[in-house]
Short mmCIF file of C-alpha atoms in Angstrom, two decimals:
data_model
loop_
_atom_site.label_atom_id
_atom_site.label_comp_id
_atom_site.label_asym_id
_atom_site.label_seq_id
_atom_site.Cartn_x
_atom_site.Cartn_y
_atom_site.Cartn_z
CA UNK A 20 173.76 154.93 25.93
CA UNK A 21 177.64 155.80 25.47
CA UNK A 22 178.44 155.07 22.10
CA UNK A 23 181.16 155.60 19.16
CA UNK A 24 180.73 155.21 15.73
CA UNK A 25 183.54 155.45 12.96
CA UNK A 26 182.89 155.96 9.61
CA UNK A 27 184.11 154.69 6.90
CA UNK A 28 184.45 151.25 7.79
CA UNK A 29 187.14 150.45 5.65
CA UNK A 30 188.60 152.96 3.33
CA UNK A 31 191.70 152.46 0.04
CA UNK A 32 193.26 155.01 -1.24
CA UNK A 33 196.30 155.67 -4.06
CA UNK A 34 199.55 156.18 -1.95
CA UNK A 35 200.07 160.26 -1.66
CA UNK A 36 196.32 161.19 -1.13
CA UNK A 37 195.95 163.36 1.64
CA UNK A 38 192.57 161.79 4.15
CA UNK A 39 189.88 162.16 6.42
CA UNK A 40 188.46 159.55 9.06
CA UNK A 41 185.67 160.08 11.22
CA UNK A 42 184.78 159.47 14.54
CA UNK A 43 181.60 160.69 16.00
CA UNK A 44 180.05 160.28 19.53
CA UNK A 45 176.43 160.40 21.39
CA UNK A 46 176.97 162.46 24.55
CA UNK A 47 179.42 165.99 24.52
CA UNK A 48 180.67 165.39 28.31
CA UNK A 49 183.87 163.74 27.13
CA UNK A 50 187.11 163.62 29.43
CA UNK A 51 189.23 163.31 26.84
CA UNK A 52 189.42 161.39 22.82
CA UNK A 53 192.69 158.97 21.86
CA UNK A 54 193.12 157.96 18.32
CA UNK A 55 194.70 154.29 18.21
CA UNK A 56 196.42 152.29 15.21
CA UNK A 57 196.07 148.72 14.90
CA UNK A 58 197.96 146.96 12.86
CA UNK A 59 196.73 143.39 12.33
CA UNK A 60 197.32 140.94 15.11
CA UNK A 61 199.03 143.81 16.82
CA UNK A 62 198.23 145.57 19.99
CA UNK A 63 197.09 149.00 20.02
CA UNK A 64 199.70 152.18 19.33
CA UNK A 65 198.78 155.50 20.44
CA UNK A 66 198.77 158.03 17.60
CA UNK A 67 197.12 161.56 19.47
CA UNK A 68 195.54 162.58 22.82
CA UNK A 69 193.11 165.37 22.69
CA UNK A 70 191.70 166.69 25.39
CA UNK A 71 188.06 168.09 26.33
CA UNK A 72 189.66 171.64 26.95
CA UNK A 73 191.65 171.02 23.24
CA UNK A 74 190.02 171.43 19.69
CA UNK A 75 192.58 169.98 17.85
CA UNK A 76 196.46 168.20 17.78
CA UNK A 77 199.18 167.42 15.44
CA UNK A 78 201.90 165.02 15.12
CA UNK A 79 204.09 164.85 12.20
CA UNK A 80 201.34 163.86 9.03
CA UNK A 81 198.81 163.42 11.50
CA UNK A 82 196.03 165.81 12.61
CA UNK A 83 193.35 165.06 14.98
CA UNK A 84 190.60 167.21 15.56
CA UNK A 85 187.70 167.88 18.35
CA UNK A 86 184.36 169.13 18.18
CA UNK A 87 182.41 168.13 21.35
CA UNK A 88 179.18 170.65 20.41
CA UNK A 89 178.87 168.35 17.16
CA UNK A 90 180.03 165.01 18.89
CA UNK A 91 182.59 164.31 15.94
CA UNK A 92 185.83 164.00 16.02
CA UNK A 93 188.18 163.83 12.57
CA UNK A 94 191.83 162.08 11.75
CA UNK A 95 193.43 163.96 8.98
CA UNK A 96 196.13 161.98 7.50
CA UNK A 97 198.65 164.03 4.74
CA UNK A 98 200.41 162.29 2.25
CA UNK A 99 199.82 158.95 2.84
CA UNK A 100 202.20 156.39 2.17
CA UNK A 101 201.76 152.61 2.58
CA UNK A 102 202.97 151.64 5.60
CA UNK A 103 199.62 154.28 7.42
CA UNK A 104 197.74 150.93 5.64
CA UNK A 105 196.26 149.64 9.04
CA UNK A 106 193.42 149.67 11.03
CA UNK A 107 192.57 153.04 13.23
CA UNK A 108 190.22 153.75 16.35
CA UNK A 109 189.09 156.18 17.80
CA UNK A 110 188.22 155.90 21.54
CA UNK A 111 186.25 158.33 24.13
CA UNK A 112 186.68 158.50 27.56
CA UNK A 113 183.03 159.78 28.53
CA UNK A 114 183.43 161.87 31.88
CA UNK A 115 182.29 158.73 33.82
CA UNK A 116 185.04 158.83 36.72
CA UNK A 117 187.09 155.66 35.94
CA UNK A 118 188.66 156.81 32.77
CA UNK A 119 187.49 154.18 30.72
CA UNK A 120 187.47 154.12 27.05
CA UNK A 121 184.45 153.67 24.60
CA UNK A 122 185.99 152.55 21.43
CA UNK A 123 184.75 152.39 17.93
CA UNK A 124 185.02 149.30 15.74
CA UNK A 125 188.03 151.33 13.60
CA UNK A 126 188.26 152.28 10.19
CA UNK A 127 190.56 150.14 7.96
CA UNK A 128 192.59 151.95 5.83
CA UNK A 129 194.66 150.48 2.78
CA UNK A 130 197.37 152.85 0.90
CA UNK A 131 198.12 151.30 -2.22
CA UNK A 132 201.34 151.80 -3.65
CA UNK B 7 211.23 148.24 27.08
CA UNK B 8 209.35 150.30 29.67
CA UNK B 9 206.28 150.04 27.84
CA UNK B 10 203.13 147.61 28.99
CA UNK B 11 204.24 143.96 28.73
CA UNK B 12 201.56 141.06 28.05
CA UNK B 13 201.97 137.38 28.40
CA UNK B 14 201.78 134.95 26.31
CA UNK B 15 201.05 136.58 23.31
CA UNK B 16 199.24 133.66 22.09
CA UNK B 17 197.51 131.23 24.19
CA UNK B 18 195.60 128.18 23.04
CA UNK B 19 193.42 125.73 25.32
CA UNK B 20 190.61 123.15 24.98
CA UNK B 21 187.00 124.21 26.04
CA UNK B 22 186.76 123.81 29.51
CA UNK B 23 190.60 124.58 30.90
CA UNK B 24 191.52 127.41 32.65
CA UNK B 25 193.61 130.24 31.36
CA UNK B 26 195.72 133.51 33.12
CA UNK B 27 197.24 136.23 31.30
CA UNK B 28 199.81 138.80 32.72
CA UNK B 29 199.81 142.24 32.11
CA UNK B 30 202.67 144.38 33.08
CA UNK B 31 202.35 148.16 32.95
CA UNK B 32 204.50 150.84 32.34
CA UNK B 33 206.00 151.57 35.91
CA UNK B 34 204.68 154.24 38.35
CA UNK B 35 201.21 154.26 36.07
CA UNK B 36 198.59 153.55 38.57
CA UNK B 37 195.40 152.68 36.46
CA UNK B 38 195.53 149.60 34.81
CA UNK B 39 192.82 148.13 32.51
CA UNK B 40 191.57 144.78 30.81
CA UNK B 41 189.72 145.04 27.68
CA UNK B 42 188.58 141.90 24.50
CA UNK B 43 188.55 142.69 21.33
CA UNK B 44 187.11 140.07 19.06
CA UNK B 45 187.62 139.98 15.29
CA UNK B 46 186.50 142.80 13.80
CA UNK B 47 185.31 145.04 16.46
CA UNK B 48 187.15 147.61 19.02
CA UNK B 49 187.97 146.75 22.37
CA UNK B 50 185.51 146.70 24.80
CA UNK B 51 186.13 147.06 28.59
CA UNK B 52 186.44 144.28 30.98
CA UNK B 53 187.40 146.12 33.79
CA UNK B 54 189.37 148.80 35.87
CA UNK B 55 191.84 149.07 38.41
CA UNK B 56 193.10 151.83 40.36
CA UNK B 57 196.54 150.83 42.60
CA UNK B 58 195.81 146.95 44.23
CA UNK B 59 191.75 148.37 43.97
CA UNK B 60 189.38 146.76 41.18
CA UNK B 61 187.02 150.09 41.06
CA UNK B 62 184.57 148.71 37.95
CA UNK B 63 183.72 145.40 36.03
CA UNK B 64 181.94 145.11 33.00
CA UNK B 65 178.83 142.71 32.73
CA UNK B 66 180.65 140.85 30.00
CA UNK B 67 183.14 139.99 33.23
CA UNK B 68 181.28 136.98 33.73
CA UNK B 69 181.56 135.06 37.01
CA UNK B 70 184.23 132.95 34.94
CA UNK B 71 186.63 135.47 34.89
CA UNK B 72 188.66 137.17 37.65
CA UNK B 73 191.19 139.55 37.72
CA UNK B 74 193.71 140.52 40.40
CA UNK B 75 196.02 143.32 40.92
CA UNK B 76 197.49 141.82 44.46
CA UNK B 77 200.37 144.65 44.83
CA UNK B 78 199.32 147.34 42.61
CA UNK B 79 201.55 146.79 40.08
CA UNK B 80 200.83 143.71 37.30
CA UNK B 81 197.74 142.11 37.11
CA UNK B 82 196.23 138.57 36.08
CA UNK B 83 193.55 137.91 34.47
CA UNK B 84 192.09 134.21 34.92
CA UNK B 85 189.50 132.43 32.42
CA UNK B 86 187.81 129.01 34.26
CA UNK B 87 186.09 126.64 32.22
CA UNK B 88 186.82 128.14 28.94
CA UNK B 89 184.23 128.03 26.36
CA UNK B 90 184.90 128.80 22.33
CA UNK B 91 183.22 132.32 22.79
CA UNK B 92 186.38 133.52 24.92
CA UNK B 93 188.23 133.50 21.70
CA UNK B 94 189.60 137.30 21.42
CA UNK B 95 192.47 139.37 21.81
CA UNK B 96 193.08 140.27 25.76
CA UNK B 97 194.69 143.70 25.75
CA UNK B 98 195.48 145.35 28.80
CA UNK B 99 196.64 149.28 28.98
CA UNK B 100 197.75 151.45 31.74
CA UNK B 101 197.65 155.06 32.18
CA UNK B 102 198.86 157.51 34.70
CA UNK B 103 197.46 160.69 34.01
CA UNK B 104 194.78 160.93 30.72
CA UNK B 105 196.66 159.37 28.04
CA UNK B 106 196.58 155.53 27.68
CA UNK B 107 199.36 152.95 26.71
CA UNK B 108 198.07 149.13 25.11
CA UNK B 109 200.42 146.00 25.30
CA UNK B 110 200.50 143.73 22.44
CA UNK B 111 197.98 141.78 23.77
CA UNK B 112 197.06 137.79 24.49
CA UNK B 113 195.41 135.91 21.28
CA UNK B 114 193.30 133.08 23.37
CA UNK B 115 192.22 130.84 20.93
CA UNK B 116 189.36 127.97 22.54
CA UNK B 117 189.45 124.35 20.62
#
């Protein structure tokens, strides 16, 4: 079975920490890996695409990460200020044909000021 | 805004109406997709369109729920006989190539 976990579950840090969240995954024959924010009540807001060909991609504070040999894939978030406080997922598209996502059940993430 | 468009963003019905959500996507993208999300959890799939062609529907697409895509370009999803389990967040997302785009989604909430 397709599956994707997400460790931690929820996660509070002091504002300024640099972080790591963690996505892992059960099979290697990805298509591709989004990371999502959620902020609550919200919808979902794309953060960073990485493809099966890619290994990693950056975008401003934000540095995503892919290692399909290991099945994990890693958020880096620098300098975190309070407004990152929200809740992010991490979803595989498993090489299934309909491009489909698998998604995680998120890690919530407070900054504290 | 030329991003994907949901309505209403909040819906609430008694047990045993029927509901139906719009999704708009962003234009020219020719996948379209319905996912629920209940509290705590991620999305989970619902099902799959490609152009005015529904290609996949999960099993939690129970025969309750149907979803149309009549000209390939928004799509409805309809709830019959609502029960207080459909309570979730509707999101729909389109994508044209490999990244995908969410709209803000539908809050149903079931009395």
């Amino acid at each position: 079975k397709q599956e994707v976990t997400q460790i931690p579950a929820a996660l509070s840090v002091p504002e300024g920490e640099n972080l790591v969240l963690n996505c892992s995954f059960t099979d290697s024959a990805i298509y591709n890996l989004q990371w999502f924010r959620q902020d609550p009540g919200k919808g979902l807001t794309s953060l960073l695409l990485i493809q099966s060909s890619q290994r990693e991609q950056t975008s401003g504070r934000l540095n995503a990460s892919l290692d399909k040999s290991s099945g994990r894939s890693t958020l880096y978030i620098a300098a975190s200020q309070p407004g990152d406080s929200a809740t992010y997922l991490c979803a595989v598209d498993f090489t299934s044909g309909t491009y489909k996502y698998i998604f995680g059940t998120g890690t919530r993430l407070k900054v504290l000021a | 805004d030329t991003g994907v468009s949901q309505n209403p963003r909040h819906k609430i019905t008694k047990r045993g109406q029927n509901v139906t959500f719009r999704c708009d996507p962003i234009s020219e993208h020719n996948r379209l997709y319905w996912y629920r999300q209940t509290l705590g959890q991620g999305p989970e799939f619902l099902t799959y369109f490609q152009n005015e062609a529904q290609l996949e529907k999960s099993r939690l697409l129970s025969d309750r729920f149907s979803a149309e895509r009549p000209k390939g370009s928004f799509s409805t999803l309809e709830i019959q006989r609502t029960e207080q389990g459909d309570s979730a967040m509707y999101l729909c997302a389109s994508r044209k190539n490999t990244e995908a785009f969410f709209g803000q989604g539908t809050r149903l909430t079931v009395v």
